[in-house]
Amino acid sequence: MSVNPELVGREFPPTAPYLVGREKVREFARAVLASTPISLDPEAAQAAGYADVVAPPTFAVVIQEQTLAQLLAEPDAGIDFTRVVHGDQRFVQSRPIVAGDLLTATLAVTSVKSLGAHAMVTAESTITDAEGAHVVTAISTLVVRGED
């Protein structure tokens, strides 16, 4: 089954709210070798004007993963996860993610391109805070390999 081109423009329901935890931010920062004190030390973050530790910009993938799971589970998508390779990742931030944020994400499929037997699916996950204000948009392109 090939990727359904009618996915373009499809929006998925918002994810369950995700409470950003201090230890999750610290663990992620260490995993990506982000050694900035504001990501590890609450006092350093507060001295810099933040309420708590600041997540590295790529932390948004933790929340985005929930939206991509919706896309991959869509019955008519035609996406076989065993054939997916992550092609590209970008972020557009309005503000940093901070421990204590309650974030919700909504995914929209913006592009489906066929490349011979392969397909590229681009999806944008718009992540907002508890007040509905934009925090970050995570943009992923998935490459779905065709049959061998």
Coordinates of N, CA and C in Angstrom, one line a residue:
M1 N 0.8 -1.2 0.0 CA 0.0 0.0 0.0 C 0.9 1.2 0.0
S2 N 0.6 2.2 -0.9 CA 1.4 3.4 -0.9 C 0.7 4.5 0.1
V3 N 1.5 5.5 0.4 CA 1.0 6.5 1.3 C -0.2 7.3 0.6
N4 N -1.2 7.5 1.4 CA -2.4 8.1 0.9 C -2.2 9.6 0.7
P5 N -2.2 10.1 -0.6 CA -2.0 11.5 -0.8 C -3.1 12.4 -0.2
E6 N -4.3 11.8 0.1 CA -5.4 12.6 0.7 C -5.1 13.0 2.2
L7 N -4.0 12.6 2.7 CA -3.6 13.0 4.1 C -3.3 14.5 4.1
V8 N -2.9 15.1 3.0 CA -2.5 16.5 3.0 C -3.7 17.3 3.5
G9 N -3.5 18.1 4.5 CA -4.5 19.0 5.0 C -5.2 18.4 6.2
R10 N -5.0 17.1 6.5 CA -5.7 16.4 7.6 C -5.1 16.9 8.9
E11 N -6.0 17.2 9.8 CA -5.6 17.6 11.2 C -6.1 16.5 12.1
F12 N -5.3 16.3 13.2 CA -5.6 15.3 14.2 C -6.1 16.0 15.4
P13 N -6.8 15.3 16.3 CA -7.2 15.9 17.6 C -6.0 16.2 18.4
P14 N -6.2 17.2 19.3 CA -5.1 17.5 20.2 C -4.7 16.3 21.1
T15 N -3.5 16.3 21.4 CA -3.0 15.2 22.3 C -3.4 15.5 23.8
A16 N -3.3 14.5 24.6 CA -3.5 14.7 26.1 C -2.4 15.7 26.5
P17 N -2.8 16.6 27.5 CA -1.7 17.5 28.0 C -0.5 16.8 28.6
Y18 N 0.6 17.3 28.3 CA 1.9 16.7 28.8 C 2.5 17.7 29.8
L19 N 2.7 17.3 31.0 CA 3.3 18.2 32.0 C 4.8 18.0 32.0
V20 N 5.5 19.0 31.6 CA 7.0 19.0 31.5 C 7.6 18.9 32.9
G21 N 8.3 17.8 33.2 CA 8.9 17.7 34.5 C 10.4 18.1 34.5
R22 N 10.8 18.6 35.7 CA 12.2 19.1 35.8 C 13.2 17.9 35.5
E23 N 12.9 16.8 36.1 CA 13.9 15.7 35.8 C 13.9 15.2 34.4
K24 N 12.7 15.3 33.7 CA 12.7 14.9 32.3 C 13.6 15.9 31.5
V25 N 13.5 17.2 31.8 CA 14.3 18.2 31.1 C 15.8 17.9 31.4
R26 N 16.1 17.7 32.6 CA 17.5 17.4 33.0 C 18.0 16.1 32.2
E27 N 17.2 15.1 32.3 CA 17.6 13.8 31.6 C 17.8 14.0 30.1
F28 N 16.9 14.8 29.5 CA 17.0 15.0 28.0 C 18.2 15.9 27.8
A29 N 18.5 16.9 28.6 CA 19.6 17.8 28.4 C 20.9 16.9 28.4
R30 N 21.0 16.1 29.4 CA 22.2 15.2 29.5 C 22.3 14.3 28.3
A31 N 21.2 13.8 27.9 CA 21.2 12.8 26.7 C 21.7 13.5 25.4
V32 N 21.4 14.8 25.3 CA 21.8 15.5 24.0 C 23.1 16.3 24.3
L33 N 23.7 16.1 25.4 CA 24.9 16.8 25.8 C 24.8 18.3 25.9
A34 N 23.6 18.8 26.3 CA 23.4 20.2 26.5 C 23.8 20.5 28.0
S35 N 24.9 21.2 28.1 CA 25.5 21.4 29.4 C 25.2 22.8 30.0
T36 N 24.3 23.6 29.3 CA 24.0 24.9 29.8 C 23.4 24.8 31.2
P37 N 23.8 25.6 32.1 CA 23.3 25.5 33.5 C 21.8 25.7 33.5
I38 N 21.2 26.5 32.6 CA 19.7 26.8 32.7 C 18.9 25.5 32.4
S39 N 19.5 24.5 31.8 CA 18.8 23.3 31.6 C 19.0 22.3 32.7
L40 N 19.9 22.5 33.6 CA 20.2 21.6 34.7 C 20.0 22.1 36.1
D41 N 20.1 23.4 36.3 CA 20.0 24.0 37.6 C 18.9 25.0 37.7
P42 N 17.9 24.7 38.6 CA 16.8 25.6 38.7 C 17.2 27.0 39.1
E43 N 18.2 27.1 40.0 CA 18.6 28.4 40.4 C 19.2 29.2 39.3
A44 N 20.0 28.6 38.4 CA 20.6 29.2 37.2 C 19.5 29.7 36.3
A45 N 18.5 28.8 36.1 CA 17.3 29.2 35.2 C 16.6 30.4 35.8
Q46 N 16.3 30.4 37.1 CA 15.6 31.5 37.7 C 16.4 32.8 37.6
A47 N 17.7 32.7 37.8 CA 18.6 33.9 37.7 C 18.5 34.4 36.3
A48 N 18.3 33.6 35.3 CA 18.2 34.0 33.9 C 16.8 34.5 33.5
G49 N 15.8 34.4 34.5 CA 14.5 34.9 34.3 C 13.4 33.8 34.0
Y50 N 13.8 32.6 34.1 CA 12.8 31.5 33.9 C 12.3 30.9 35.2
A51 N 11.1 30.4 35.1 CA 10.4 29.8 36.3 C 11.1 28.6 36.8
D52 N 11.7 27.8 35.9 CA 12.4 26.5 36.2 C 13.3 26.2 35.1
V53 N 13.9 25.0 35.1 CA 14.9 24.6 34.1 C 14.3 24.7 32.7
V54 N 15.1 25.1 31.7 CA 14.8 25.3 30.4 C 15.2 24.1 29.5
A55 N 14.2 23.5 28.8 CA 14.5 22.4 28.0 C 15.3 22.8 26.7
P56 N 16.2 21.9 26.3 CA 16.9 22.2 25.0 C 15.8 22.3 23.9
P57 N 16.1 23.0 22.8 CA 15.1 23.2 21.8 C 14.5 21.9 21.2
T58 N 15.3 20.8 21.1 CA 14.9 19.6 20.6 C 14.0 18.8 21.5
F59 N 13.8 19.2 22.7 CA 12.9 18.5 23.7 C 11.5 18.4 23.1
A60 N 11.1 19.3 22.2 CA 9.8 19.3 21.6 C 9.4 18.0 20.9
V61 N 10.4 17.2 20.6 CA 10.1 15.9 19.9 C 9.5 15.0 20.9
V62 N 9.7 15.2 22.2 CA 9.0 14.3 23.2 C 7.5 14.5 23.1
I63 N 7.0 15.7 23.0 CA 5.6 16.0 22.8 C 5.1 15.7 21.4
Q64 N 6.0 16.0 20.4 CA 5.6 15.7 19.0 C 5.4 14.2 18.8
E65 N 6.1 13.3 19.5 CA 6.0 11.9 19.3 C 4.5 11.4 19.5
Q66 N 3.8 12.0 20.4 CA 2.4 11.7 20.6 C 1.6 11.9 19.3
T67 N 1.9 13.0 18.6 CA 1.1 13.4 17.4 C 1.5 12.5 16.3
L68 N 2.8 12.2 16.1 CA 3.2 11.3 15.1 C 2.6 9.9 15.3
A69 N 2.4 9.5 16.5 CA 1.8 8.2 16.8 C 0.4 8.1 16.2
Q70 N -0.3 9.3 16.3 CA -1.7 9.4 15.7 C -1.6 9.1 14.2
L71 N -0.7 9.8 13.6 CA -0.5 9.7 12.1 C -0.2 8.3 11.7
L72 N 0.7 7.7 12.4 CA 1.1 6.3 12.0 C 0.0 5.3 12.3
A73 N -0.9 5.6 13.2 CA -2.0 4.6 13.5 C -3.2 4.9 12.6
E74 N -3.2 5.9 11.8 CA -4.3 6.2 11.0 C -4.5 5.1 10.0
P75 N -5.7 4.5 10.0 CA -6.0 3.3 9.2 C -5.8 3.5 7.7
D76 N -6.1 4.7 7.1 CA -6.0 4.9 5.7 C -4.8 5.6 5.3
A77 N -3.8 5.8 6.2 CA -2.6 6.5 5.9 C -1.7 5.8 4.9
G78 N -1.7 4.5 5.0 CA -0.8 3.7 4.1 C 0.7 3.8 4.5
I79 N 0.9 4.1 5.8 CA 2.3 4.2 6.3 C 2.6 3.0 7.1
D80 N 3.6 2.2 6.6 CA 4.1 1.0 7.3 C 5.3 1.5 8.1
F81 N 5.1 1.5 9.4 CA 6.2 2.1 10.3 C 7.5 1.3 10.1
T82 N 7.5 0.1 9.7 CA 8.7 -0.7 9.5 C 9.5 -0.2 8.4
R83 N 8.9 0.7 7.5 CA 9.5 1.2 6.3 C 9.8 2.7 6.5
V84 N 9.7 3.3 7.7 CA 9.8 4.7 7.9 C 11.2 5.0 8.3
V85 N 11.8 6.1 7.7 CA 13.1 6.6 8.1 C 12.8 8.1 8.3
H86 N 13.4 8.7 9.4 CA 13.2 10.1 9.7 C 14.1 10.9 8.7
G87 N 13.4 11.7 7.9 CA 14.2 12.5 6.9 C 14.7 13.8 7.3
D88 N 13.8 14.5 8.1 CA 14.2 15.9 8.5 C 13.4 16.3 9.7
Q89 N 14.0 17.2 10.5 CA 13.4 17.8 11.7 C 13.7 19.2 11.8
R90 N 12.7 20.0 12.1 CA 12.9 21.5 12.3 C 12.0 22.0 13.4
F91 N 12.4 23.1 14.0 CA 11.6 23.7 15.1 C 11.5 25.2 14.9
V92 N 10.3 25.7 15.1 CA 10.0 27.1 15.1 C 9.4 27.5 16.5
Q93 N 10.2 28.2 17.3 CA 9.9 28.4 18.7 C 9.4 29.9 18.9
S94 N 8.3 30.0 19.7 CA 7.9 31.3 20.2 C 8.6 31.6 21.5
R95 N 8.8 30.5 22.3 CA 9.5 30.7 23.6 C 10.0 29.3 23.9
P96 N 11.0 29.2 24.8 CA 11.5 27.9 25.3 C 10.5 27.1 26.1
I97 N 10.6 25.9 26.1 CA 9.9 25.0 27.0 C 10.5 25.0 28.3
V98 N 9.7 25.1 29.4 CA 10.3 25.2 30.7 C 9.6 24.2 31.6
A99 N 10.3 23.6 32.5 CA 9.7 22.6 33.5 C 8.5 23.3 34.1
G100 N 7.4 22.5 34.2 CA 6.1 23.1 34.7 C 5.1 23.4 33.7
D101 N 5.6 23.5 32.4 CA 4.7 23.8 31.3 C 3.7 22.6 31.1
L102 N 2.5 22.9 30.8 CA 1.5 21.9 30.5 C 1.2 22.1 29.0
L103 N 1.7 21.2 28.2 CA 1.7 21.4 26.7 C 0.8 20.4 26.0
T104 N 0.1 20.9 25.0 CA -0.8 20.1 24.1 C -0.3 20.3 22.7
A105 N -0.4 19.2 21.9 CA 0.1 19.3 20.5 C -1.0 18.9 19.5
T106 N -1.1 19.5 18.4 CA -2.0 19.2 17.3 C -1.2 19.0 16.0
L107 N -1.4 17.9 15.4 CA -0.7 17.6 14.1 C -1.5 17.9 12.9
A108 N -0.9 18.4 11.9 CA -1.4 18.6 10.6 C -0.5 18.1 9.5
V109 N -1.0 17.3 8.6 CA -0.1 16.8 7.5 C -0.1 17.9 6.4
T110 N 1.1 18.4 6.1 CA 1.3 19.5 5.2 C 1.7 19.1 3.8
S111 N 2.3 17.9 3.6 CA 2.7 17.5 2.3 C 2.9 16.0 2.2
V112 N 2.6 15.4 1.1 CA 2.9 14.0 0.8 C 3.4 14.1 -0.7
K113 N 4.6 13.6 -0.8 CA 5.3 13.6 -2.1 C 5.7 12.2 -2.5
S114 N 5.4 11.8 -3.7 CA 5.9 10.5 -4.2 C 7.2 10.7 -4.9
L115 N 8.1 9.7 -4.6 CA 9.4 9.7 -5.2 C 9.7 8.3 -5.7
G116 N 9.2 8.0 -6.8 CA 9.2 6.7 -7.3 C 8.4 5.8 -6.4
A117 N 9.0 4.7 -5.9 CA 8.3 3.8 -5.0 C 8.2 4.3 -3.6
H118 N 8.9 5.4 -3.3 CA 9.0 6.0 -2.0 C 8.1 7.2 -1.8
A119 N 7.9 7.6 -0.6 CA 7.1 8.8 -0.3 C 7.7 9.6 0.8
M120 N 7.4 10.9 0.8 CA 7.9 11.8 1.9 C 6.6 12.4 2.4
V121 N 6.5 12.3 3.8 CA 5.3 12.9 4.4 C 5.8 13.9 5.4
T122 N 5.4 15.2 5.2 CA 5.7 16.2 6.1 C 4.5 16.6 7.0
A123 N 4.8 16.7 8.3 CA 3.8 17.0 9.3 C 4.2 18.0 10.3
E124 N 3.3 18.9 10.6 CA 3.7 19.9 11.6 C 2.9 19.7 12.9
S125 N 3.6 19.7 14.0 CA 2.9 19.5 15.3 C 3.0 20.9 16.0
T126 N 1.9 21.5 16.2 CA 1.8 22.8 16.8 C 1.6 22.6 18.3
I127 N 2.5 23.0 19.1 CA 2.5 22.8 20.5 C 2.2 24.1 21.3
T128 N 1.2 24.0 22.1 CA 0.7 25.2 22.8 C 0.7 24.9 24.3
D129 N 0.7 26.0 25.1 CA 0.7 25.9 26.6 C -0.7 25.8 27.1
A130 N -0.9 25.8 28.4 CA -2.2 25.7 29.1 C -3.1 26.8 28.7
E131 N -2.6 28.0 28.4 CA -3.4 29.1 28.0 C -3.7 29.2 26.5
G132 N -3.2 28.2 25.8 CA -3.4 28.2 24.3 C -2.4 29.0 23.5
A133 N -1.4 29.5 24.2 CA -0.4 30.3 23.5 C 0.6 29.3 22.8
H134 N 1.0 29.7 21.6 CA 2.0 28.9 20.8 C 3.4 28.9 21.6
V135 N 3.9 27.7 21.6 CA 5.3 27.5 22.2 C 6.3 27.2 21.1
V136 N 5.9 26.1 20.4 CA 6.8 25.7 19.3 C 6.1 24.8 18.3
T137 N 6.5 24.9 17.1 CA 6.0 24.0 16.0 C 7.2 23.1 15.6
A138 N 6.9 21.8 15.7 CA 7.9 20.8 15.3 C 7.5 20.3 14.0
I139 N 8.4 20.3 13.0 CA 8.1 19.9 11.7 C 9.0 18.7 11.3
S140 N 8.3 17.6 11.0 CA 9.0 16.4 10.7 C 8.7 16.0 9.2
T141 N 9.7 15.4 8.6 CA 9.5 14.8 7.3 C 9.9 13.3 7.5
L142 N 8.9 12.5 7.2 CA 9.2 11.0 7.3 C 9.3 10.5 5.8
V143 N 10.3 9.7 5.6 CA 10.5 9.0 4.4 C 10.0 7.6 4.5
V144 N 9.0 7.2 3.7 CA 8.4 5.9 3.7 C 9.0 5.1 2.5
R145 N 9.8 4.2 2.8 CA 10.5 3.4 1.7 C 9.4 2.5 1.0
G146 N 9.5 2.5 -0.3 CA 8.7 1.6 -1.1 C 9.1 0.1 -0.9
E147 N 8.3 -0.7 -1.5 CA 8.6 -2.1 -1.5 C 9.9 -2.4 -2.2
D148 N 10.6 -3.4 -1.7 CA 11.9 -3.8 -2.3 C 11.7 -4.5 -3.6

